[in-house]
JSON list of C-alpha atoms in Angstrom, two decimals:
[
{"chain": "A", "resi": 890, "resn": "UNK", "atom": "CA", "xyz": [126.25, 177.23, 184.88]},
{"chain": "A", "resi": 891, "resn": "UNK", "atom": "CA", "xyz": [127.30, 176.45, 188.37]},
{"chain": "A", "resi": 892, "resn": "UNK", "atom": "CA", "xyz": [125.87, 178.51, 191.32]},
{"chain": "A", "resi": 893, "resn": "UNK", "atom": "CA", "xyz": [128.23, 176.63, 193.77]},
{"chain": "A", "resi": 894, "resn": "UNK", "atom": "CA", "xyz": [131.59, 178.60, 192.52]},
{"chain": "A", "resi": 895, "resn": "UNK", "atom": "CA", "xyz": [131.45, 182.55, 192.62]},
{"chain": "A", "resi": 896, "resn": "UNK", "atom": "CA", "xyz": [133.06, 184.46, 189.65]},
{"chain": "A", "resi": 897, "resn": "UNK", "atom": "CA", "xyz": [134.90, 186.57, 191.57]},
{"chain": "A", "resi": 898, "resn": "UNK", "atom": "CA", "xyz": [138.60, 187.02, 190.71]},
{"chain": "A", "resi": 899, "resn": "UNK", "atom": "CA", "xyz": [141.27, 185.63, 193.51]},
{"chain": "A", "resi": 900, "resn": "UNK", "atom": "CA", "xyz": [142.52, 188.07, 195.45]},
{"chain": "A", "resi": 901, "resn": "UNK", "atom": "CA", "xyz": [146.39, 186.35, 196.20]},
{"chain": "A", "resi": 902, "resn": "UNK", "atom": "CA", "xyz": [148.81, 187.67, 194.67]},
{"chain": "A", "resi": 903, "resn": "UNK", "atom": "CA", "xyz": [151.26, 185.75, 192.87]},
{"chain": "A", "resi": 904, "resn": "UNK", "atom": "CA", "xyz": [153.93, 184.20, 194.28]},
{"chain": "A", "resi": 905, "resn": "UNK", "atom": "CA", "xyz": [156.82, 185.72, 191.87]},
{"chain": "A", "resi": 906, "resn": "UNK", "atom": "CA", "xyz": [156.51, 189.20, 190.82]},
{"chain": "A", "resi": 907, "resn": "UNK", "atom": "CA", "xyz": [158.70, 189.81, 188.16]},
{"chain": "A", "resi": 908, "resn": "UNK", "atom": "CA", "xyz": [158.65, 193.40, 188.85]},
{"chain": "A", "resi": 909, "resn": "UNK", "atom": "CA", "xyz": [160.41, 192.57, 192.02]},
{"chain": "A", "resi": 910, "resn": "UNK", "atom": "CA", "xyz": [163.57, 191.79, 190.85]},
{"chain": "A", "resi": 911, "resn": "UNK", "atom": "CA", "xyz": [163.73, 194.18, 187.37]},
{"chain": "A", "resi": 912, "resn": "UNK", "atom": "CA", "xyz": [163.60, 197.42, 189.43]},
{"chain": "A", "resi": 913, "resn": "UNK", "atom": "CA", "xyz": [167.24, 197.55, 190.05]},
{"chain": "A", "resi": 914, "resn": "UNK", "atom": "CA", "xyz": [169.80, 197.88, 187.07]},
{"chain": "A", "resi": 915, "resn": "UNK", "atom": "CA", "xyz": [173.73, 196.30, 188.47]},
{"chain": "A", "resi": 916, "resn": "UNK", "atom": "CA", "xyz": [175.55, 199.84, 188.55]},
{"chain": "A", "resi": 917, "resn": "UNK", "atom": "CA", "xyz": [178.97, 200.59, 189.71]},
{"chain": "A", "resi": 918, "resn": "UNK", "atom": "CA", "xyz": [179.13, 202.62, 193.04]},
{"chain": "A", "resi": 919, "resn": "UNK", "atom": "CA", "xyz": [182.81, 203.07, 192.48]},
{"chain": "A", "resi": 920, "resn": "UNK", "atom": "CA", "xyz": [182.86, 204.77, 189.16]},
{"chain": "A", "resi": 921, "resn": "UNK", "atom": "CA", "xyz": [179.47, 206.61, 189.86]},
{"chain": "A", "resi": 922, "resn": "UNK", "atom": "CA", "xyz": [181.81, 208.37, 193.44]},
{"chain": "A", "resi": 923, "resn": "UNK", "atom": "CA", "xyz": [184.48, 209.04, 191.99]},
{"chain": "A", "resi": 924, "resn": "UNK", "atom": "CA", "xyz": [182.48, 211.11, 188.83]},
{"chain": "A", "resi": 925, "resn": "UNK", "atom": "CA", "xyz": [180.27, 212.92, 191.77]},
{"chain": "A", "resi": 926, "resn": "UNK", "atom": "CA", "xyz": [183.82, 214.00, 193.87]},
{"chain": "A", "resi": 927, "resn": "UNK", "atom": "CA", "xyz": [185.08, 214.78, 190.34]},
{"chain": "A", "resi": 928, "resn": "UNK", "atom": "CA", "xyz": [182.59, 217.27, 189.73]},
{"chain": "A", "resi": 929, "resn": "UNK", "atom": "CA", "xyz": [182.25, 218.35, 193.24]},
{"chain": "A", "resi": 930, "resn": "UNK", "atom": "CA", "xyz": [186.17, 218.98, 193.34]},
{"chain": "A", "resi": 931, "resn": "UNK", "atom": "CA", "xyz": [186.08, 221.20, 189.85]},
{"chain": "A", "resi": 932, "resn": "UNK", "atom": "CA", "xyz": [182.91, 222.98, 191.15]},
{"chain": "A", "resi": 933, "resn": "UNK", "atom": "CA", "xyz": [185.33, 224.33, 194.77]},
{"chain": "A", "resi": 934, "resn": "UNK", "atom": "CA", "xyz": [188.21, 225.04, 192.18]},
{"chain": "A", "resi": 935, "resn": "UNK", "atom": "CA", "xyz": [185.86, 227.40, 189.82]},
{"chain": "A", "resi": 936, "resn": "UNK", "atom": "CA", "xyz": [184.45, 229.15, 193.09]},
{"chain": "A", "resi": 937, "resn": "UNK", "atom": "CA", "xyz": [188.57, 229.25, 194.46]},
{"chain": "A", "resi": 938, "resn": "UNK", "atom": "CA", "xyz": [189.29, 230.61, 191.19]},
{"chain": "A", "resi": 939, "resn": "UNK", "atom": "CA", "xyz": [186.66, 233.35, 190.86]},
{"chain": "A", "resi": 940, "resn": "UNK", "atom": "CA", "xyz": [186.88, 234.60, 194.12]},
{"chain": "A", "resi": 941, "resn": "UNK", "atom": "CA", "xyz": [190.50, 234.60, 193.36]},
{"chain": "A", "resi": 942, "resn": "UNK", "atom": "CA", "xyz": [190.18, 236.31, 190.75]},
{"chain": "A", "resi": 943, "resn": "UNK", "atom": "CA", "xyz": [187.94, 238.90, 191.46]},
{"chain": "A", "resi": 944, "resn": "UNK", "atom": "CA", "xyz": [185.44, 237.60, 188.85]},
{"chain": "A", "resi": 945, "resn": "UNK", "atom": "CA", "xyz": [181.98, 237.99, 190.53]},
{"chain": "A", "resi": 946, "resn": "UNK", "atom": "CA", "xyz": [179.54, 240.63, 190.12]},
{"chain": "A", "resi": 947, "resn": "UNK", "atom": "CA", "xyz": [179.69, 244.42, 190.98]},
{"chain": "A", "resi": 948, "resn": "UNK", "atom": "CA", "xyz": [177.15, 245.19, 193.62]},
{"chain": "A", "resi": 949, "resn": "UNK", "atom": "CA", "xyz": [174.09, 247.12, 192.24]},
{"chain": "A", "resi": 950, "resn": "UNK", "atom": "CA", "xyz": [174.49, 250.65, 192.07]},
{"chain": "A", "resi": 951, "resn": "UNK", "atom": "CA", "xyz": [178.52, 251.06, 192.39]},
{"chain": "A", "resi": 952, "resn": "UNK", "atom": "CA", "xyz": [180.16, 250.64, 189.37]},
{"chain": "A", "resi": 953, "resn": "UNK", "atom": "CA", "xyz": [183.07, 248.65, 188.26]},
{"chain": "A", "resi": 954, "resn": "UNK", "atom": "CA", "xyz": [185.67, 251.88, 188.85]},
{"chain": "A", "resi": 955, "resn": "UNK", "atom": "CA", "xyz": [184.04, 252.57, 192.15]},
{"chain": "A", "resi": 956, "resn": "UNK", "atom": "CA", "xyz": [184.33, 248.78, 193.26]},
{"chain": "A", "resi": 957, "resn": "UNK", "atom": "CA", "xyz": [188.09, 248.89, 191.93]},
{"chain": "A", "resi": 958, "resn": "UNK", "atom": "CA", "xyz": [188.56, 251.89, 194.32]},
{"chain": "A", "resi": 959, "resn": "UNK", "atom": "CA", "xyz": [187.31, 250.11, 197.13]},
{"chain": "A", "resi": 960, "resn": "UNK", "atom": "CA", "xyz": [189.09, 246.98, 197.01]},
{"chain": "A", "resi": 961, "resn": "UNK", "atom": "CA", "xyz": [192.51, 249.05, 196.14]},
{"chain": "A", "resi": 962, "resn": "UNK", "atom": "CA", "xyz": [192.29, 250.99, 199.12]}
]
């Protein structure tokens, strides 16, 4: 055994990590937009249409012929 060289591991790092450059998968910005405005876009025409509509909840403790009333008059 040699006493001149220590056992001790290296402490560089190595020059290449692969995990560098495998984080990222390609992806295409473009198609990923336009599904997000998609989906944004039919989310403001459901809440257009209910509040259209009159679809949303009756407030606790009136009933639905008591909140017709209201609106009516």
């Amino acid at each position: 055994m040699n006493a001149g060289i220590p056992i001790f591991p290296t402490m560089f790092p190595n020059i290449v990590d692969p995990l560098w450059f495998s984080v990222d998968e390609p992806k295409n910005e473009d198609t990923e937009l336009i599904r997000i405005e998609s989906f944004h876009q039919n989310w403001l025409l459901t809440l257009t249409n209910k509040i259209n509509d009159k679809d949303f909840p009756v407030p606790i403790g009136k009933t639905a012929t008591e909140e017709q009333d209201t609106v009516c008059s």
